[in-house]
């Protein structure tokens, strides 16, 4: 293997992110004072490079929506300054009547490879982000996601288990778009019933050939780097999607709240069979996000 690809990380200046300014608010990943500060690309590189990361994909970090182009410019400057190859998944308001003007503006930056607008909604208000549970079925969003095919952009798909049927329908309606499931479906209910609901939803998603799954953010609900939990999700996700449709993401610096980068990637390497390492830690991300080919 020529090196690992991290398909999901963030960098930021605290002043640019409304959720990092002011008193800490309840969030899905718990208390976050240690990252309520700047997290520059130099710190990310210090975290990840000792673990063999050679390329990475930046995923939007919830700047004010109107500043989506400023976010892309900030990340592009960081890449120019460090020489570290970075692809970008940018934010777009996918509920706009026509998002193509936003896509057109983003397409001028060759680093932009995909779009994320988070759709996850939960009955537990602590886990709630989107305005409602059925945004994947909203005709405006379906139309805008379908238009991504004309730009070669992927769509990073973030939903809970109860929303997966709608997400599968969205993928079926947009066969020309590659969907990248965030955090392996965000399993938050580890009861037998919760696991069964998640597995059923993941089965629906895996049946859509244009969906791949990130093994990322797996400490979100446990708030620790738990090797057995990572193994449980990795084994079942790999069984459903296959290694060629799974990719690793660190979700740093969120996961930095409870672990180090070497500990995180070691737990994932141990959870994924060695014969699948090349695909999960390198090739799938290269293909999906159109990274350089060595």
Steps between C-alpha positions, in 0.01 A plus 500: 500500500640841403337684791176549684224739391291674764163561336351718775672773699452864593719802561377836621544840652273533800377843392353359177277236657194631684470179704854540636447859616343581835383263773510129421165363383373140523625311197486149362857421605476640853713765671749653262696767689839350396426571132327833556806668349688522171590166343739588216625273224845491663352338810299254291817401313686454828215275614462288187835477320668271757225248418585498129230730364608629160175655376180622659152629424374807684128492583305821565485601864184711525612852434212745459324369185544826308879464543530166320743649248710658776536157658628349176742788453634456855565130448656559159743753651596251769573242233706748297704595805580146617522312171277231644257370237146565614168442327200690628141405575323836513168618637207594278141582594342204325151628580544799271256510211800453270846442651684518167629855558666371818638198314630726224689713751652194669593337170751778440715347773656172378537369854123476553391141442176471692221663699366444850182634651427305817158337502510319833197541724415306815220490754768571760548875469867465600557304177284722281661714230272528196165679502303180453537123457400473133723749320635221278154486345464876451452562125736799505778298657443202268521729197816674623674176592422364155667806346828412672560242226554780249791630711655167596434579867419232757253549785603425858187350651441535875194327643394287794361148467139618502569717194678239292200392295459856374874525437492180295216642291704818447795298372271301271359825360851633429690209343766725349614626841731320742373520858745473790325384817642684800619313806365161384143610564551657843405202718388655829265236645696190600198309629403185306215694341721795415760276340231322298357832375845625403586173323172504307560858391858428404378207291270736309785745442745230394249380240554832319825456301576874506535515882830445680551510877754685712642323802527826690364675807449171680580647840230767474241343726731301728742793528796267508716301259344158554668223300215252545240755385709593197537131416124440530419780256789428264422128470133555425556795267764311304270199473226716349698740281823314427845650548489675162208709632643586843751770594671621817454847647643634824241769577783697659506716705164380637645158585797681655266571791553143618790342311821554306536450127732195531258334743206573272651367180643197682152405620365528146789303349438224753127496422541471122643174359849549362395400149254794502749763619600618153141573405374645829802713586597608151331396178132570573572856611721559196226385267206672670670836552709485181834533674826469312602153390855388578 
